[in-house]
Amino acid sequence: MSLPSEAAFTGDTVSLTPFVLAVAGVLFHQVSRLWEQGLSGVAYHYAPVLVVRLPRWATAVAQLLALPAALALALASQSLAARTVAVALLVLWMVSTQRRLADHALLGVVAAALFAFVPSELHAAVARDLLIGVYLSAALLKMNEEYLASERSAGRVVTAHYLGLLGLEPSARLLRLAPYGVIAVELGVGAALLAPGFETWGLCVAILMHGAFGVSGNFPFSVLALALWVIALTPRDSAAIDPGGGPLLWAAVAGSAVLALALGRTASGRRSVSYLGKDLFQGLVYGYLCGLVLSAQPFAAPPTGTGALVTHLLLGGAFLLNVALVPAGLKLEWSFAMFSSLRPFGRSWLERRPLIDLPRYYSLTLPARIPQTLLREVEPRFIFLATRDENVVHESVAFCLEESARKCRTSFTPRLMTFSEGARELAPVGAAGDETPPRRRLLTYPAVVPKSLDRRYLA
């Protein structure tokens, strides 16, 4: 942009406006995902998160080209028209996304849309409020019995698994304390952004926390979060930040890259040359953003004025509503409840008694014969996952899978499942043959979950 308030992000060759950083963060997520999973699945369209089922070719084009085109537009032009088209491309990418839209990807899209249309003098307030909302929501939704006290707690399981990959054996006491430590850190970082003068402490803790998230497998979230820290804390009326950076920036880049290579792991522990390359790339980007914000001291004061107050009220209210929809039983995805051990069913601090007929989950049966045409429509490994006896599938996914199966003259025989009072496992509703058909719905709940509450669930 040509506005003076954006000058702090302008370098000799690249204009690092808040809008550019947000779009680049979403593209970083997509590049990382495709680097891990490859390109063979980009045309699959069996589980659209936003209901709309694009043709295979349109799904592939949107997955591969929408985000690069959005970033190219953001860099090439700073006009309102260019920003509007770029946001439309981000939405198109969301529409083409299958099975799950990660919370941090939604965060990046929302941030980009706000930076595209909100006055530039409010961008720092928007970034600060988004970070506060994410950290406090994540901490609040982890305050449930399953996360804090269960052996199935994501806090315990992830800590034990990652330390095990490093060759370390955590004590039982450490594993019991890990969930409380995660909540305390998230609350502390959110509170530091609320309390003027504590931003430096909050940033340092956030860098360590997101570094740990990164090396254990979630650099895309870490990169998006640090991009928001850059926007929130960099003074806009100071001299322009040089993308070439100084010694501190390049020391952060080098240190982050080394740590990503040394500590990064896959779920199985072993890393191929391609994974090592991915870890190096992610570490370099994360280190660059860390160095960029650390080099910006003294940090900008929190925005004030009527515009900032309205921004705080609107975004704060939006996050409160978003969190409230979870115990109301209206959604679980896109709530920043990542690794909270919450699931669509089951007793916890959040007693999940839905206000409406949601969610519906179905068991699927593997057909005796799977036509080759169906395997071109649906990813084979997902068919295996969705038809396993211990899993149930969200009704929107069941609807699309059954639609594809019937085109190929077969069926997954979806059966509606539910809990009876006091039960620890979903069971079929009604008699076989008397089935309630699945409906096409937004994927506001996980696509696949264990049907037993005694099986751990990490998402």
Coordinates of C-alpha atoms in Angstrom, one line a residue:
M1 CA 0.0 0.0 0.0
S2 CA 1.1 3.6 -0.4
L3 CA -0.2 4.6 3.0
P4 CA 2.5 5.8 5.4
S5 CA 1.4 3.3 8.1
E6 CA 2.5 0.5 5.8
A7 CA 6.0 1.9 5.3
A8 CA 7.5 -0.2 8.0
F9 CA 7.0 -3.3 6.0
T10 CA 8.4 -2.0 2.7
G11 CA 11.8 -3.1 1.4
D12 CA 13.7 -2.5 -1.8
T13 CA 12.2 -5.4 -3.7
V14 CA 9.3 -6.9 -1.7
S15 CA 6.4 -5.0 0.0
L16 CA 5.8 -7.0 3.2
T17 CA 2.4 -5.5 3.9
P18 CA 0.1 -7.2 6.5
F19 CA -2.0 -8.5 3.6
V20 CA 1.0 -10.0 1.8
L21 CA 2.2 -11.6 5.0
A22 CA -1.2 -13.2 5.7
V23 CA -1.6 -14.5 2.2
A24 CA 2.0 -15.8 2.2
G25 CA 1.3 -17.6 5.5
V26 CA -1.7 -19.5 4.0
L27 CA 0.4 -20.4 0.9
F28 CA 3.2 -21.6 3.3
H29 CA 0.6 -24.0 4.9
Q30 CA -0.4 -25.3 1.5
V31 CA 3.2 -25.8 0.3
S32 CA 4.1 -27.6 3.5
R33 CA 1.1 -29.9 3.2
L34 CA 1.7 -30.7 -0.5
W35 CA 5.4 -31.3 0.3
E36 CA 4.4 -33.9 2.8
Q37 CA 1.5 -35.5 0.9
G38 CA 2.5 -35.1 -2.7
L39 CA 0.4 -34.0 -5.6
S40 CA -1.4 -37.2 -6.3
G41 CA -4.4 -36.3 -4.2
V42 CA -5.1 -32.7 -5.3
A43 CA -8.0 -33.6 -7.5
Y44 CA -9.9 -35.7 -4.9
H45 CA -13.2 -34.1 -4.0
Y46 CA -14.9 -36.6 -1.7
A47 CA -15.1 -34.5 1.5
P48 CA -15.4 -30.7 0.8
V49 CA -15.3 -28.8 4.0
L50 CA -17.6 -26.0 2.7
V51 CA -20.2 -28.3 1.2
V52 CA -19.6 -27.2 -2.4
R53 CA -18.3 -30.2 -4.4
L54 CA -16.2 -28.8 -7.3
P55 CA -15.4 -30.9 -10.4
R56 CA -12.1 -32.8 -10.1
W57 CA -10.3 -30.5 -12.5
A58 CA -11.5 -27.4 -10.7
T59 CA -10.5 -28.9 -7.3
A60 CA -7.0 -29.5 -8.6
V61 CA -6.6 -26.1 -10.2
A62 CA -7.8 -24.4 -7.0
Q63 CA -5.5 -26.4 -4.8
L64 CA -2.5 -25.8 -6.9
L65 CA -2.9 -22.3 -8.4
A66 CA -5.4 -20.2 -6.3
L67 CA -2.9 -19.3 -3.5
P68 CA 0.1 -18.6 -5.7
A69 CA -2.2 -16.4 -7.8
A70 CA -3.5 -14.6 -4.7
L71 CA 0.1 -13.9 -3.5
A72 CA 1.1 -12.7 -6.9
L73 CA -1.8 -10.3 -7.0
A74 CA -1.0 -9.0 -3.5
L75 CA 2.6 -8.3 -4.5
A76 CA 1.9 -6.9 -7.9
S77 CA -0.9 -4.4 -7.0
Q78 CA -2.0 -2.6 -3.8
S79 CA -5.4 -1.6 -5.2
L80 CA -8.7 -2.5 -3.6
A81 CA -9.7 -4.5 -6.7
A82 CA -6.5 -6.6 -6.5
R83 CA -7.0 -7.3 -2.8
T84 CA -10.7 -8.2 -3.4
V85 CA -9.7 -10.7 -6.2
A86 CA -7.0 -12.1 -4.0
V87 CA -9.4 -12.7 -1.1
A88 CA -11.8 -14.4 -3.6
L89 CA -9.0 -16.7 -4.6
L90 CA -8.4 -17.6 -0.9
V91 CA -12.1 -18.4 -0.6
L92 CA -11.9 -20.6 -3.7
W93 CA -9.0 -22.5 -2.2
M94 CA -11.1 -23.1 1.0
V95 CA -14.0 -24.4 -1.1
S96 CA -11.6 -26.9 -2.8
T97 CA -10.1 -28.1 0.5
Q98 CA -11.1 -31.6 1.6
R99 CA -11.6 -33.4 4.9
R100 CA -10.3 -30.6 7.2
L101 CA -9.6 -26.9 7.1
A102 CA -6.9 -26.5 9.7
D103 CA -7.6 -23.8 12.3
H104 CA -4.5 -21.9 11.4
A105 CA -5.4 -21.9 7.7
L106 CA -8.7 -20.4 8.6
L107 CA -6.9 -17.9 10.8
G108 CA -4.7 -16.9 7.9
V109 CA -7.7 -16.5 5.5
V110 CA -9.6 -14.4 8.1
A111 CA -6.6 -12.3 8.8
A112 CA -6.0 -11.7 5.1
A113 CA -9.6 -10.6 4.6
L114 CA -9.5 -8.2 7.5
F115 CA -6.2 -6.7 6.3
A116 CA -7.6 -6.3 2.8
F117 CA -10.6 -4.2 3.9
V118 CA -9.9 -2.7 7.3
P119 CA -8.2 0.7 7.4
S120 CA -4.4 0.3 7.6
E121 CA -4.1 2.1 10.9
L122 CA -6.1 -0.7 12.6
H123 CA -4.0 -3.6 11.2
A124 CA -1.8 -3.8 14.4
A125 CA -5.0 -3.9 16.5
V126 CA -6.5 -6.7 14.3
A127 CA -3.3 -8.7 14.5
R128 CA -3.0 -8.3 18.3
D129 CA -6.7 -9.3 18.8
L130 CA -6.4 -12.3 16.6
L131 CA -3.4 -13.6 18.5
I132 CA -5.1 -12.9 21.9
G133 CA -8.3 -14.7 20.7
V134 CA -6.4 -17.8 19.4
Y135 CA -4.3 -18.2 22.5
L136 CA -7.1 -17.7 25.0
S137 CA -9.5 -19.8 23.1
A138 CA -7.0 -22.7 22.8
A139 CA -6.3 -22.5 26.6
L140 CA -10.0 -22.3 27.6
L141 CA -11.1 -25.2 25.4
K142 CA -8.3 -27.4 26.9
M143 CA -9.8 -27.0 30.4
N144 CA -11.7 -30.3 30.2
E145 CA -11.4 -33.6 32.0
E146 CA -10.2 -35.6 29.1
Y147 CA -7.3 -33.2 28.4
L148 CA -6.3 -32.5 32.0
A149 CA -6.7 -35.9 33.7
S150 CA -7.0 -38.7 31.2
E151 CA -4.3 -41.0 30.0
R152 CA -5.6 -40.2 26.6
S153 CA -4.9 -36.5 27.0
A154 CA -3.4 -35.0 23.8
G155 CA -1.0 -33.1 26.1
R156 CA 0.3 -36.3 27.5
V157 CA 0.3 -38.4 24.3
V158 CA 2.0 -35.8 22.1
T159 CA 4.7 -35.0 24.7
A160 CA 5.5 -38.7 25.3
H161 CA 5.5 -39.5 21.6
Y162 CA 7.8 -36.6 20.5
L163 CA 10.2 -37.1 23.4
G164 CA 10.3 -40.8 22.6
L165 CA 11.2 -39.9 19.0
L166 CA 14.2 -38.0 20.4
G167 CA 15.2 -41.0 22.4
L168 CA 14.0 -39.6 25.8
E169 CA 11.7 -41.3 28.3
P170 CA 9.6 -38.7 30.1
S171 CA 8.6 -39.4 33.7
A172 CA 5.0 -40.0 34.7
R173 CA 5.1 -36.8 36.7
L174 CA 6.2 -34.8 33.6
L175 CA 3.4 -36.3 31.5
R176 CA 0.8 -35.4 34.2
L177 CA 2.0 -31.8 34.3
A178 CA 2.4 -31.3 30.6
P179 CA -1.3 -30.4 29.9
Y180 CA -1.3 -27.8 32.7
G181 CA 2.0 -26.4 31.4
V182 CA 0.6 -26.0 27.9
I183 CA -2.5 -24.2 29.2
A184 CA -0.4 -21.9 31.5
V185 CA 1.8 -20.9 28.5
E186 CA -1.1 -20.2 26.2
L187 CA -2.8 -18.1 28.9
G188 CA 0.4 -16.3 29.7
V189 CA 1.1 -15.4 26.1
G190 CA -2.4 -14.1 25.6
A191 CA -2.3 -12.1 28.8
A192 CA 1.0 -10.6 27.8
L193 CA -0.6 -9.1 24.7
L194 CA -3.4 -7.7 26.8
A195 CA -1.1 -6.0 29.3
P196 CA 1.0 -3.2 27.8
G197 CA 4.7 -3.5 28.6
F198 CA 4.7 -7.3 28.7
E199 CA 4.9 -7.8 24.9
T200 CA 8.6 -8.7 25.0
W201 CA 8.1 -11.4 27.5
G202 CA 5.1 -12.7 25.6
L203 CA 7.0 -12.7 22.3
C204 CA 9.9 -14.6 23.8
V205 CA 7.7 -17.3 25.3
A206 CA 5.6 -17.4 22.0
I207 CA 8.8 -18.0 19.9
L208 CA 9.8 -20.9 22.2
M209 CA 6.3 -22.3 22.2
H210 CA 5.8 -22.1 18.4
G211 CA 9.3 -23.4 17.9
A212 CA 8.3 -26.5 19.9
F213 CA 5.1 -26.8 17.9
G214 CA 7.2 -26.5 14.7
V215 CA 9.8 -29.2 15.3
S216 CA 7.0 -31.5 16.5
G217 CA 5.2 -31.1 13.2
N218 CA 3.2 -27.9 13.0
F219 CA 5.5 -25.2 11.5
P220 CA 2.6 -23.8 9.3
F221 CA 0.7 -22.7 12.5
S222 CA 3.9 -21.3 13.9
V223 CA 4.7 -19.3 10.8
L224 CA 1.2 -17.8 10.6
A225 CA 1.4 -16.8 14.3
L226 CA 4.8 -15.2 14.0
A227 CA 3.6 -13.2 10.9
L228 CA 0.8 -11.8 13.1
W229 CA 3.3 -11.0 15.8
V230 CA 5.4 -9.0 13.2
I231 CA 2.2 -7.1 12.2
A232 CA 1.2 -6.5 15.8
L233 CA 4.5 -5.2 17.2
T234 CA 6.4 -3.6 14.4
P235 CA 6.3 0.2 14.7
R236 CA 4.7 1.7 11.6
D237 CA 6.1 5.2 11.9
S238 CA 9.8 4.1 12.2
A239 CA 12.3 3.6 9.5
A240 CA 11.5 0.8 7.0
I241 CA 12.4 -2.7 7.9
D242 CA 15.1 -4.0 5.5
P243 CA 14.1 -7.4 4.2
G244 CA 17.9 -8.0 4.0
G245 CA 18.0 -7.7 7.7
G246 CA 20.8 -7.3 10.2
P247 CA 22.9 -9.7 12.3
L248 CA 20.1 -10.5 14.7
L249 CA 17.7 -11.5 11.9
W250 CA 20.2 -13.8 10.1
A251 CA 21.3 -15.3 13.4
A252 CA 17.7 -16.2 14.0
V253 CA 17.4 -17.7 10.6
A254 CA 20.5 -19.8 11.0
G255 CA 19.6 -20.9 14.5
S256 CA 16.0 -21.9 13.6
A257 CA 17.2 -23.8 10.5
V258 CA 19.7 -25.8 12.6
L259 CA 17.1 -26.6 15.3
A260 CA 14.5 -27.6 12.7
L261 CA 17.0 -30.1 11.1
A262 CA 18.2 -31.4 14.5
L263 CA 14.9 -31.7 16.3
G264 CA 12.3 -32.1 13.5
R265 CA 10.6 -35.6 13.3
T266 CA 7.9 -37.3 11.4
A267 CA 5.2 -39.4 13.2
S268 CA 7.4 -42.5 12.7
G269 CA 10.6 -40.6 13.6
R270 CA 12.6 -41.3 10.4
R271 CA 12.9 -38.5 7.8
S272 CA 13.6 -38.9 4.1
V273 CA 15.8 -36.4 2.2
S274 CA 12.6 -34.7 1.1
Y275 CA 11.4 -34.3 4.7
L276 CA 14.8 -32.9 5.7
G277 CA 14.5 -30.4 2.9
K278 CA 11.0 -29.5 4.1
D279 CA 12.2 -29.1 7.7
L280 CA 15.1 -26.8 6.5
F281 CA 12.7 -24.7 4.5
Q282 CA 10.2 -24.3 7.3
G283 CA 13.0 -23.6 9.8
L284 CA 14.4 -20.8 7.6
V285 CA 11.0 -19.1 7.2
Y286 CA 10.2 -19.4 10.9
G287 CA 13.6 -18.0 11.8
Y288 CA 13.2 -15.1 9.4
L289 CA 9.9 -14.0 11.0
C290 CA 11.4 -14.4 14.5
G291 CA 14.4 -12.3 13.5
L292 CA 12.1 -9.7 11.8
V293 CA 10.0 -9.1 14.9
L294 CA 12.9 -9.2 17.3
S295 CA 14.7 -6.6 15.2
A296 CA 11.8 -4.3 15.4
Q297 CA 12.4 -3.2 19.1
P298 CA 11.2 -0.9 20.6
F299 CA 7.8 -2.4 19.8
A300 CA 4.8 -0.4 18.8
A301 CA 2.4 0.7 21.6
P302 CA -1.0 -0.9 21.5
P303 CA -3.3 1.0 19.1
T304 CA -5.8 3.4 20.8
G305 CA -8.8 5.5 19.7
T306 CA -12.3 4.7 18.7
G307 CA -11.4 2.5 15.7
A308 CA -9.2 0.3 17.9
L309 CA -11.9 0.1 20.6
V310 CA -14.5 -1.0 18.0
T311 CA -12.0 -3.5 16.6
H312 CA -11.4 -5.0 20.1
L313 CA -15.1 -5.3 20.8
L314 CA -16.0 -6.9 17.5
L315 CA -13.1 -9.4 17.4
G316 CA -13.4 -10.1 21.1
G317 CA -17.1 -10.8 20.7
A318 CA -16.5 -13.0 17.6
F319 CA -14.0 -15.1 19.6
L320 CA -16.4 -15.4 22.6
L321 CA -19.2 -16.5 20.3
N322 CA -16.9 -19.0 18.5
V323 CA -15.9 -20.6 21.8
A324 CA -19.5 -20.6 23.1
L325 CA -20.6 -22.6 20.0
V326 CA -18.5 -25.5 21.2
P327 CA -20.2 -26.3 24.5
A328 CA -23.5 -25.5 22.8
G329 CA -22.9 -28.5 20.5
L330 CA -23.0 -26.5 17.3
K331 CA -19.4 -27.0 16.1
L332 CA -16.0 -28.3 17.0
E333 CA -13.8 -27.5 14.0
W334 CA -12.6 -23.9 13.4
S335 CA -12.8 -23.3 17.1
F336 CA -9.0 -23.2 17.9
A337 CA -9.6 -26.3 20.0
M338 CA -6.5 -28.0 18.4
F339 CA -5.2 -30.9 20.5
S340 CA -7.8 -30.2 23.2
S341 CA -8.9 -33.8 23.4
L342 CA -12.5 -32.6 22.8
R343 CA -14.6 -34.8 20.5
P344 CA -18.1 -34.6 19.1
F345 CA -19.4 -37.0 21.8
G346 CA -18.6 -37.7 25.3
R347 CA -18.7 -36.3 28.9
S348 CA -16.2 -33.7 29.9
W349 CA -16.2 -30.2 31.4
L350 CA -17.9 -29.3 28.1
E351 CA -21.0 -31.5 28.4
R352 CA -21.7 -31.8 24.8
R353 CA -25.5 -31.7 24.6
P354 CA -26.3 -30.3 21.2
L355 CA -29.0 -27.7 20.7
I356 CA -30.0 -29.2 17.3
D357 CA -29.7 -32.5 15.5
L358 CA -25.9 -32.3 15.2
P359 CA -23.6 -34.0 14.7
R360 CA -24.5 -37.1 12.9
Y361 CA -21.9 -39.8 12.4
Y362 CA -22.2 -43.0 10.3
S363 CA -20.4 -46.3 10.2
L364 CA -19.4 -47.4 6.7
T365 CA -18.9 -50.9 5.4
L366 CA -16.2 -51.8 2.8
P367 CA -17.9 -53.1 -0.3
A368 CA -17.1 -56.7 -1.3
R369 CA -15.8 -55.4 -4.6
I370 CA -14.4 -51.9 -5.1
P371 CA -14.6 -50.7 -8.7
Q372 CA -11.5 -49.1 -10.2
T373 CA -13.6 -46.0 -11.1
L374 CA -14.3 -45.5 -7.4
L375 CA -10.6 -45.5 -6.5
R376 CA -10.2 -42.7 -9.0
E377 CA -12.9 -40.7 -7.1
V378 CA -11.9 -41.5 -3.5
E379 CA -8.4 -41.8 -2.1
P380 CA -7.8 -45.6 -1.3
R381 CA -6.2 -45.0 2.1
F382 CA -9.2 -42.9 3.1
I383 CA -11.6 -45.6 2.1
F384 CA -9.6 -47.9 4.4
L385 CA -9.7 -45.4 7.2
A386 CA -13.4 -44.6 6.9
T387 CA -14.6 -48.2 6.7
R388 CA -12.5 -49.5 9.7
D389 CA -14.8 -50.9 12.4
E390 CA -13.4 -48.7 15.1
N391 CA -14.1 -45.4 13.2
V392 CA -17.3 -43.4 12.3
V393 CA -17.6 -40.8 9.6
H394 CA -19.3 -37.4 9.6
E395 CA -22.5 -37.4 7.7
S396 CA -21.3 -34.9 5.0
V397 CA -18.4 -37.2 4.2
A398 CA -20.7 -40.2 4.3
F399 CA -23.0 -38.4 1.9
C400 CA -20.2 -37.7 -0.7
L401 CA -18.7 -41.1 -0.4
E402 CA -22.0 -42.8 -0.9
E403 CA -22.8 -40.5 -3.8
S404 CA -19.5 -41.6 -5.4
A405 CA -20.1 -45.2 -4.6
R406 CA -23.6 -45.3 -6.2
K407 CA -22.2 -43.7 -9.4
C408 CA -19.9 -46.8 -9.5
R409 CA -22.9 -49.2 -8.8
T410 CA -21.8 -50.1 -5.3
S411 CA -22.5 -48.8 -1.7
F412 CA -20.8 -48.2 1.6
T413 CA -24.1 -49.0 3.4
P414 CA -24.0 -46.0 5.8
R415 CA -25.6 -46.6 9.2
L416 CA -26.4 -43.8 11.6
M417 CA -24.7 -44.2 15.0
T418 CA -25.4 -42.6 18.3
F419 CA -24.7 -42.9 22.1
S420 CA -27.1 -44.3 24.6
E421 CA -26.9 -42.9 28.1
G422 CA -23.9 -44.1 29.9
A423 CA -22.4 -45.9 26.9
R424 CA -18.7 -45.6 26.0
E425 CA -19.2 -46.4 22.3
L426 CA -21.4 -45.3 19.4
A427 CA -24.0 -48.0 18.4
P428 CA -26.3 -48.2 15.3
V429 CA -29.7 -46.5 15.4
G430 CA -32.6 -48.7 14.6
A431 CA -32.7 -51.9 12.7
A432 CA -30.6 -52.7 9.6
G433 CA -32.4 -51.6 6.5
D434 CA -34.3 -48.9 8.3
E435 CA -31.7 -46.2 7.7
T436 CA -31.6 -42.4 8.1
P437 CA -29.7 -41.2 5.0
P438 CA -26.7 -38.9 5.5
R439 CA -27.1 -35.2 4.6
R440 CA -24.7 -32.7 3.0
R441 CA -23.5 -30.4 5.7
L442 CA -20.6 -28.1 6.6
L443 CA -17.7 -30.0 8.1
T444 CA -17.9 -28.2 11.4
Y445 CA -17.0 -31.5 13.1
P446 CA -14.1 -33.9 12.4
A447 CA -14.5 -36.0 9.2
V448 CA -13.5 -39.2 11.0
V449 CA -13.4 -40.0 14.8
P450 CA -13.1 -43.2 16.9
K451 CA -16.5 -44.6 17.8
S452 CA -15.2 -45.5 21.3
L453 CA -14.5 -42.9 23.9
D454 CA -11.8 -45.2 25.3
R455 CA -9.7 -44.7 22.1
R456 CA -7.5 -41.6 22.2
Y457 CA -8.3 -38.8 19.8
L458 CA -5.8 -36.1 19.2
A459 CA -7.3 -33.6 16.8

